[in-house]
């Protein structure tokens, strides 16, 4: 089984975060620059929330709020679902499916070590299935 630690090893180690008192527009700019769908909200080394494009759409756009004058802490998701590096892809897929979330901060000993997305998880499953299919084809053809 593929673990979160293995997924993180194949990704850039960069963690994108903003402070809780940052303006929402700063977080949205960071997401656009980095081509990501969510940023962590950190108070120093402490994870306090996550802000996603979904949060922005539902809590700023649909409510006619200003992203320039609204602080991230006002709209971030503060009840977090996190995973440990030892978690499996299957466990993470179950979490994102049941909780209807797209990003999982990875925390080890209270320290954020990365973030994985539903895209990372799906890519890992596809690769695992591709390998298993190749093995089955070799077995069937006797090669």
mmCIF file of N, CA and C in Angstrom, residues 52-131:
data_model
loop_
_atom_site.group_PDB
_atom_site.id
_atom_site.type_symbol
_atom_site.label_atom_id
_atom_site.label_comp_id
_atom_site.label_asym_id
_atom_site.label_seq_id
_atom_site.Cartn_x
_atom_site.Cartn_y
_atom_site.Cartn_z
ATOM 1 N N UNK A 52 -9.751 27.294 1.080
ATOM 2 C CA UNK A 52 -9.840 26.702 -0.251
ATOM 3 C C UNK A 52 -10.609 27.602 -1.204
ATOM 4 N N UNK A 53 -10.515 27.294 -2.481
ATOM 5 C CA UNK A 53 -11.295 28.014 -3.481
ATOM 6 C C UNK A 53 -12.789 27.879 -3.178
ATOM 7 N N UNK A 54 -13.174 26.745 -2.642
ATOM 8 C CA UNK A 54 -14.576 26.524 -2.274
ATOM 9 C C UNK A 54 -14.990 27.493 -1.161
ATOM 10 N N UNK A 55 -14.133 27.680 -0.156
ATOM 11 C CA UNK A 55 -14.425 28.653 0.906
ATOM 12 C C UNK A 55 -14.618 30.043 0.301
ATOM 13 N N UNK A 56 -13.721 30.395 -0.599
ATOM 14 C CA UNK A 56 -13.778 31.712 -1.237
ATOM 15 C C UNK A 56 -15.091 31.887 -2.003
ATOM 16 N N UNK A 57 -15.420 30.912 -2.820
ATOM 17 C CA UNK A 57 -16.638 31.014 -3.635
ATOM 18 C C UNK A 57 -17.892 31.122 -2.771
ATOM 19 N N UNK A 58 -17.956 30.332 -1.734
ATOM 20 C CA UNK A 58 -19.171 30.294 -0.911
ATOM 21 C C UNK A 58 -19.269 31.411 0.117
ATOM 22 N N UNK A 59 -18.117 31.853 0.617
ATOM 23 C CA UNK A 59 -18.151 32.798 1.731
ATOM 24 C C UNK A 59 -17.775 34.230 1.350
ATOM 25 N N UNK A 60 -17.259 34.416 0.162
ATOM 26 C CA UNK A 60 -16.935 35.767 -0.308
ATOM 27 C C UNK A 60 -17.814 36.097 -1.521
ATOM 28 N N UNK A 61 -17.656 35.354 -2.592
ATOM 29 C CA UNK A 61 -18.355 35.651 -3.838
ATOM 30 C C UNK A 61 -19.873 35.606 -3.657
ATOM 31 N N UNK A 62 -20.382 34.513 -3.132
ATOM 32 C CA UNK A 62 -21.834 34.359 -3.006
ATOM 33 C C UNK A 62 -22.459 35.290 -1.970
ATOM 34 N N UNK A 63 -21.637 35.812 -1.066
ATOM 35 C CA UNK A 63 -22.170 36.705 -0.027
ATOM 36 C C UNK A 63 -21.800 38.166 -0.276
ATOM 37 N N UNK A 64 -21.271 38.441 -1.481
ATOM 38 C CA UNK A 64 -20.899 39.806 -1.863
ATOM 39 C C UNK A 64 -19.988 40.489 -0.845
ATOM 40 N N UNK A 65 -19.029 39.737 -0.320
ATOM 41 C CA UNK A 65 -18.061 40.311 0.611
ATOM 42 C C UNK A 65 -16.824 40.743 -0.167
ATOM 43 N N UNK A 66 -16.026 41.574 0.416
ATOM 44 C CA UNK A 66 -14.804 42.050 -0.220
ATOM 45 C C UNK A 66 -13.621 41.178 0.182
ATOM 46 N N UNK A 67 -12.917 40.649 -0.810
ATOM 47 C CA UNK A 67 -11.736 39.835 -0.496
ATOM 48 C C UNK A 67 -10.570 40.708 -0.053
ATOM 49 N N UNK A 68 -10.646 41.999 -0.341
ATOM 50 C CA UNK A 68 -9.574 42.912 0.065
ATOM 51 C C UNK A 68 -9.687 43.315 1.528
ATOM 52 N N UNK A 69 -10.912 43.312 2.067
ATOM 53 C CA UNK A 69 -11.100 43.776 3.447
ATOM 54 C C UNK A 69 -11.508 42.661 4.409
ATOM 55 N N UNK A 70 -11.671 41.451 3.915
ATOM 56 C CA UNK A 70 -12.032 40.323 4.771
ATOM 57 C C UNK A 70 -10.769 39.557 5.129
ATOM 58 N N UNK A 71 -10.595 39.250 6.398
ATOM 59 C CA UNK A 71 -9.432 38.481 6.850
ATOM 60 C C UNK A 71 -9.672 36.991 6.600
ATOM 61 N N UNK A 72 -8.617 36.289 6.303
ATOM 62 C CA UNK A 72 -8.671 34.853 6.059
ATOM 63 C C UNK A 72 -9.374 34.134 7.212
ATOM 64 N N UNK A 73 -9.073 34.506 8.451
ATOM 65 C CA UNK A 73 -9.658 33.827 9.616
ATOM 66 C C UNK A 73 -11.177 33.910 9.659
ATOM 67 N N UNK A 74 -11.763 34.876 8.953
ATOM 68 C CA UNK A 74 -13.215 35.030 8.946
ATOM 69 C C UNK A 74 -13.911 33.978 8.079
ATOM 70 N N UNK A 75 -13.186 33.422 7.108
ATOM 71 C CA UNK A 75 -13.839 32.480 6.196
ATOM 72 C C UNK A 75 -13.144 31.125 6.097
ATOM 73 N N UNK A 76 -12.017 30.975 6.760
ATOM 74 C CA UNK A 76 -11.274 29.707 6.663
ATOM 75 C C UNK A 76 -12.044 28.563 7.313
ATOM 76 N N UNK A 77 -11.671 27.372 6.930
ATOM 77 C CA UNK A 77 -12.186 26.180 7.592
ATOM 78 C C UNK A 77 -11.258 25.923 8.775
ATOM 79 N N UNK A 78 -11.813 25.955 9.985
ATOM 80 C CA UNK A 78 -10.964 25.805 11.174
ATOM 81 C C UNK A 78 -11.083 24.434 11.820
ATOM 82 N N UNK A 79 -12.103 23.671 11.465
ATOM 83 C CA UNK A 79 -12.209 22.298 11.959
ATOM 84 C C UNK A 79 -11.508 21.431 10.916
ATOM 85 N N UNK A 80 -10.272 21.068 11.234
ATOM 86 C CA UNK A 80 -9.413 20.432 10.247
ATOM 87 C C UNK A 80 -9.403 18.912 10.331
ATOM 88 N N UNK A 81 -9.283 18.325 9.166
ATOM 89 C CA UNK A 81 -9.038 16.892 9.050
ATOM 90 C C UNK A 81 -7.596 16.783 8.571
ATOM 91 N N UNK A 82 -6.753 16.149 9.373
ATOM 92 C CA UNK A 82 -5.345 15.979 9.004
ATOM 93 C C UNK A 82 -5.014 14.494 8.975
ATOM 94 N N UNK A 83 -3.894 14.186 8.354
ATOM 95 C CA UNK A 83 -3.420 12.797 8.318
ATOM 96 C C UNK A 83 -1.953 12.756 8.704
ATOM 97 N N UNK A 84 -1.524 11.576 9.113
ATOM 98 C CA UNK A 84 -0.111 11.342 9.435
ATOM 99 C C UNK A 84 0.582 10.788 8.193
ATOM 100 N N UNK A 85 1.888 10.920 8.117
ATOM 101 C CA UNK A 85 2.621 10.388 6.970
ATOM 102 C C UNK A 85 2.459 8.874 6.783
ATOM 103 N N UNK A 86 2.141 8.165 7.845
ATOM 104 C CA UNK A 86 1.984 6.710 7.749
ATOM 105 C C UNK A 86 0.626 6.286 7.196
ATOM 106 N N UNK A 87 -0.297 7.221 7.051
ATOM 107 C CA UNK A 87 -1.627 6.887 6.520
ATOM 108 C C UNK A 87 -1.495 6.370 5.090
ATOM 109 N N UNK A 88 -2.411 5.490 4.713
ATOM 110 C CA UNK A 88 -2.386 4.941 3.350
ATOM 111 C C UNK A 88 -3.253 5.784 2.419
ATOM 112 N N UNK A 89 -3.004 5.635 1.137
ATOM 113 C CA UNK A 89 -3.811 6.321 0.133
ATOM 114 C C UNK A 89 -5.276 5.937 0.290
ATOM 115 N N UNK A 90 -5.530 4.662 0.562
ATOM 116 C CA UNK A 90 -6.909 4.196 0.718
ATOM 117 C C UNK A 90 -7.598 4.880 1.900
ATOM 118 N N UNK A 91 -6.887 5.019 3.016
ATOM 119 C CA UNK A 91 -7.450 5.704 4.178
ATOM 120 C C UNK A 91 -7.765 7.165 3.851
ATOM 121 N N UNK A 92 -6.865 7.798 3.123
ATOM 122 C CA UNK A 92 -7.055 9.200 2.759
ATOM 123 C C UNK A 92 -8.221 9.368 1.789
ATOM 124 N N UNK A 93 -8.340 8.460 0.837
ATOM 125 C CA UNK A 93 -9.466 8.530 -0.100
ATOM 126 C C UNK A 93 -10.797 8.397 0.634
ATOM 127 N N UNK A 94 -10.822 7.534 1.623
ATOM 128 C CA UNK A 94 -12.034 7.368 2.418
ATOM 129 C C UNK A 94 -12.361 8.673 3.158
ATOM 130 N N UNK A 95 -11.343 9.309 3.713
ATOM 131 C CA UNK A 95 -11.550 10.584 4.419
ATOM 132 C C UNK A 95 -12.074 11.676 3.497
ATOM 133 N N UNK A 96 -11.421 11.871 2.357
ATOM 134 C CA UNK A 96 -11.845 12.956 1.476
ATOM 135 C C UNK A 96 -13.233 12.691 0.904
ATOM 136 N N UNK A 97 -13.556 11.427 0.680
ATOM 137 C CA UNK A 97 -14.881 11.084 0.171
ATOM 138 C C UNK A 97 -15.951 11.304 1.234
ATOM 139 N N UNK A 98 -15.736 10.778 2.410
ATOM 140 C CA UNK A 98 -16.740 10.889 3.479
ATOM 141 C C UNK A 98 -16.901 12.316 3.988
ATOM 142 N N UNK A 99 -15.817 13.067 4.037
ATOM 143 C CA UNK A 99 -15.875 14.439 4.569
ATOM 144 C C UNK A 99 -16.129 15.481 3.477
ATOM 145 N N UNK A 100 -16.096 15.036 2.218
ATOM 146 C CA UNK A 100 -16.305 15.936 1.070
ATOM 147 C C UNK A 100 -15.305 17.086 1.080
ATOM 148 N N UNK A 101 -14.036 16.719 1.210
ATOM 149 C CA UNK A 101 -12.953 17.699 1.184
ATOM 150 C C UNK A 101 -11.972 17.318 0.090
ATOM 151 N N UNK A 102 -11.120 18.252 -0.281
ATOM 152 C CA UNK A 102 -10.207 18.009 -1.394
ATOM 153 C C UNK A 102 -8.729 18.092 -0.993
ATOM 154 N N UNK A 103 -8.458 18.568 0.207
ATOM 155 C CA UNK A 103 -7.070 18.744 0.656
ATOM 156 C C UNK A 103 -6.902 18.220 2.074
ATOM 157 N N UNK A 104 -5.762 17.554 2.298
ATOM 158 C CA UNK A 104 -5.457 17.009 3.620
ATOM 159 C C UNK A 104 -4.078 17.498 4.064
ATOM 160 N N UNK A 105 -4.029 18.329 5.102
ATOM 161 C CA UNK A 105 -2.724 18.666 5.671
ATOM 162 C C UNK A 105 -2.118 17.410 6.309
ATOM 163 N N UNK A 106 -0.822 17.270 6.159
ATOM 164 C CA UNK A 106 -0.112 16.124 6.729
ATOM 165 C C UNK A 106 0.678 16.638 7.930
ATOM 166 N N UNK A 107 0.390 16.036 9.091
ATOM 167 C CA UNK A 107 0.984 16.503 10.337
ATOM 168 C C UNK A 107 1.699 15.339 11.021
ATOM 169 N N UNK A 108 2.936 15.611 11.440
ATOM 170 C CA UNK A 108 3.727 14.600 12.160
ATOM 171 C C UNK A 108 4.294 15.245 13.417
ATOM 172 N N UNK A 109 3.987 14.671 14.563
ATOM 173 C CA UNK A 109 4.438 15.200 15.855
ATOM 174 C C UNK A 109 4.074 16.679 16.014
ATOM 175 N N UNK A 110 2.872 17.045 15.572
ATOM 176 C CA UNK A 110 2.396 18.408 15.715
ATOM 177 C C UNK A 110 2.937 19.402 14.705
ATOM 178 N N UNK A 111 3.742 18.928 13.751
ATOM 179 C CA UNK A 111 4.352 19.807 12.755
ATOM 180 C C UNK A 111 3.791 19.482 11.375
ATOM 181 N N UNK A 112 3.410 20.512 10.642
ATOM 182 C CA UNK A 112 2.922 20.321 9.276
ATOM 183 C C UNK A 112 4.110 19.951 8.388
ATOM 184 N N UNK A 113 3.991 18.808 7.704
ATOM 185 C CA UNK A 113 5.072 18.355 6.830
ATOM 186 C C UNK A 113 4.675 18.364 5.357
ATOM 187 N N UNK A 114 3.413 18.688 5.067
ATOM 188 C CA UNK A 114 2.976 18.749 3.682
ATOM 189 C C UNK A 114 1.470 18.803 3.568
ATOM 190 N N UNK A 115 1.023 18.786 2.338
ATOM 191 C CA UNK A 115 -0.402 18.763 2.017
ATOM 192 C C UNK A 115 -0.576 17.837 0.830
ATOM 193 N N UNK A 116 -1.610 16.996 0.885
ATOM 194 C CA UNK A 116 -1.939 16.188 -0.280
ATOM 195 C C UNK A 116 -3.355 16.531 -0.714
ATOM 196 N N UNK A 117 -3.570 16.402 -2.000
ATOM 197 C CA UNK A 117 -4.882 16.724 -2.553
ATOM 198 C C UNK A 117 -5.537 15.460 -3.077
ATOM 199 N N UNK A 118 -6.807 15.581 -3.381
ATOM 200 C CA UNK A 118 -7.528 14.450 -3.955
ATOM 201 C C UNK A 118 -6.878 14.053 -5.283
ATOM 202 N N UNK A 119 -6.340 15.036 -5.997
ATOM 203 C CA UNK A 119 -5.637 14.744 -7.250
ATOM 204 C C UNK A 119 -4.415 13.865 -7.031
ATOM 205 N N UNK A 120 -3.658 14.144 -5.968
ATOM 206 C CA UNK A 120 -2.489 13.320 -5.634
ATOM 207 C C UNK A 120 -2.924 11.889 -5.347
ATOM 208 N N UNK A 121 -4.036 11.747 -4.642
ATOM 209 C CA UNK A 121 -4.531 10.420 -4.262
ATOM 210 C C UNK A 121 -5.004 9.638 -5.484
ATOM 211 N N UNK A 122 -5.756 10.299 -6.346
ATOM 212 C CA UNK A 122 -6.256 9.630 -7.556
ATOM 213 C C UNK A 122 -5.092 9.223 -8.455
ATOM 214 N N UNK A 123 -4.113 10.102 -8.602
ATOM 215 C CA UNK A 123 -2.939 9.787 -9.417
ATOM 216 C C UNK A 123 -2.214 8.553 -8.874
ATOM 217 N N UNK A 124 -2.102 8.465 -7.555
ATOM 218 C CA UNK A 124 -1.434 7.313 -6.932
ATOM 219 C C UNK A 124 -2.209 6.022 -7.186
ATOM 220 N N UNK A 125 -3.529 6.083 -7.102
ATOM 221 C CA UNK A 125 -4.351 4.889 -7.351
ATOM 222 C C UNK A 125 -4.219 4.455 -8.800
ATOM 223 N N UNK A 126 -4.246 5.394 -9.723
ATOM 224 C CA UNK A 126 -4.108 5.065 -11.149
ATOM 225 C C UNK A 126 -2.761 4.409 -11.410
ATOM 226 N N UNK A 127 -1.715 4.956 -10.827
ATOM 227 C CA UNK A 127 -0.373 4.386 -11.020
ATOM 228 C C UNK A 127 -0.289 2.982 -10.429
ATOM 229 N N UNK A 128 -0.867 2.795 -9.268
ATOM 230 C CA UNK A 128 -0.863 1.471 -8.633
ATOM 231 C C UNK A 128 -1.627 0.464 -9.497
ATOM 232 N N UNK A 129 -2.758 0.870 -10.029
ATOM 233 C CA UNK A 129 -3.541 -0.022 -10.890
ATOM 234 C C UNK A 129 -2.806 -0.326 -12.187
ATOM 235 N N UNK A 130 -2.111 0.658 -12.727
ATOM 236 C CA UNK A 130 -1.327 0.466 -13.949
ATOM 237 C C UNK A 130 -0.244 -0.592 -13.713
ATOM 238 N N UNK A 131 0.424 -0.504 -12.557
ATOM 239 C CA UNK A 131 1.468 -1.485 -12.224
ATOM 240 C C UNK A 131 0.878 -2.885 -12.060
#
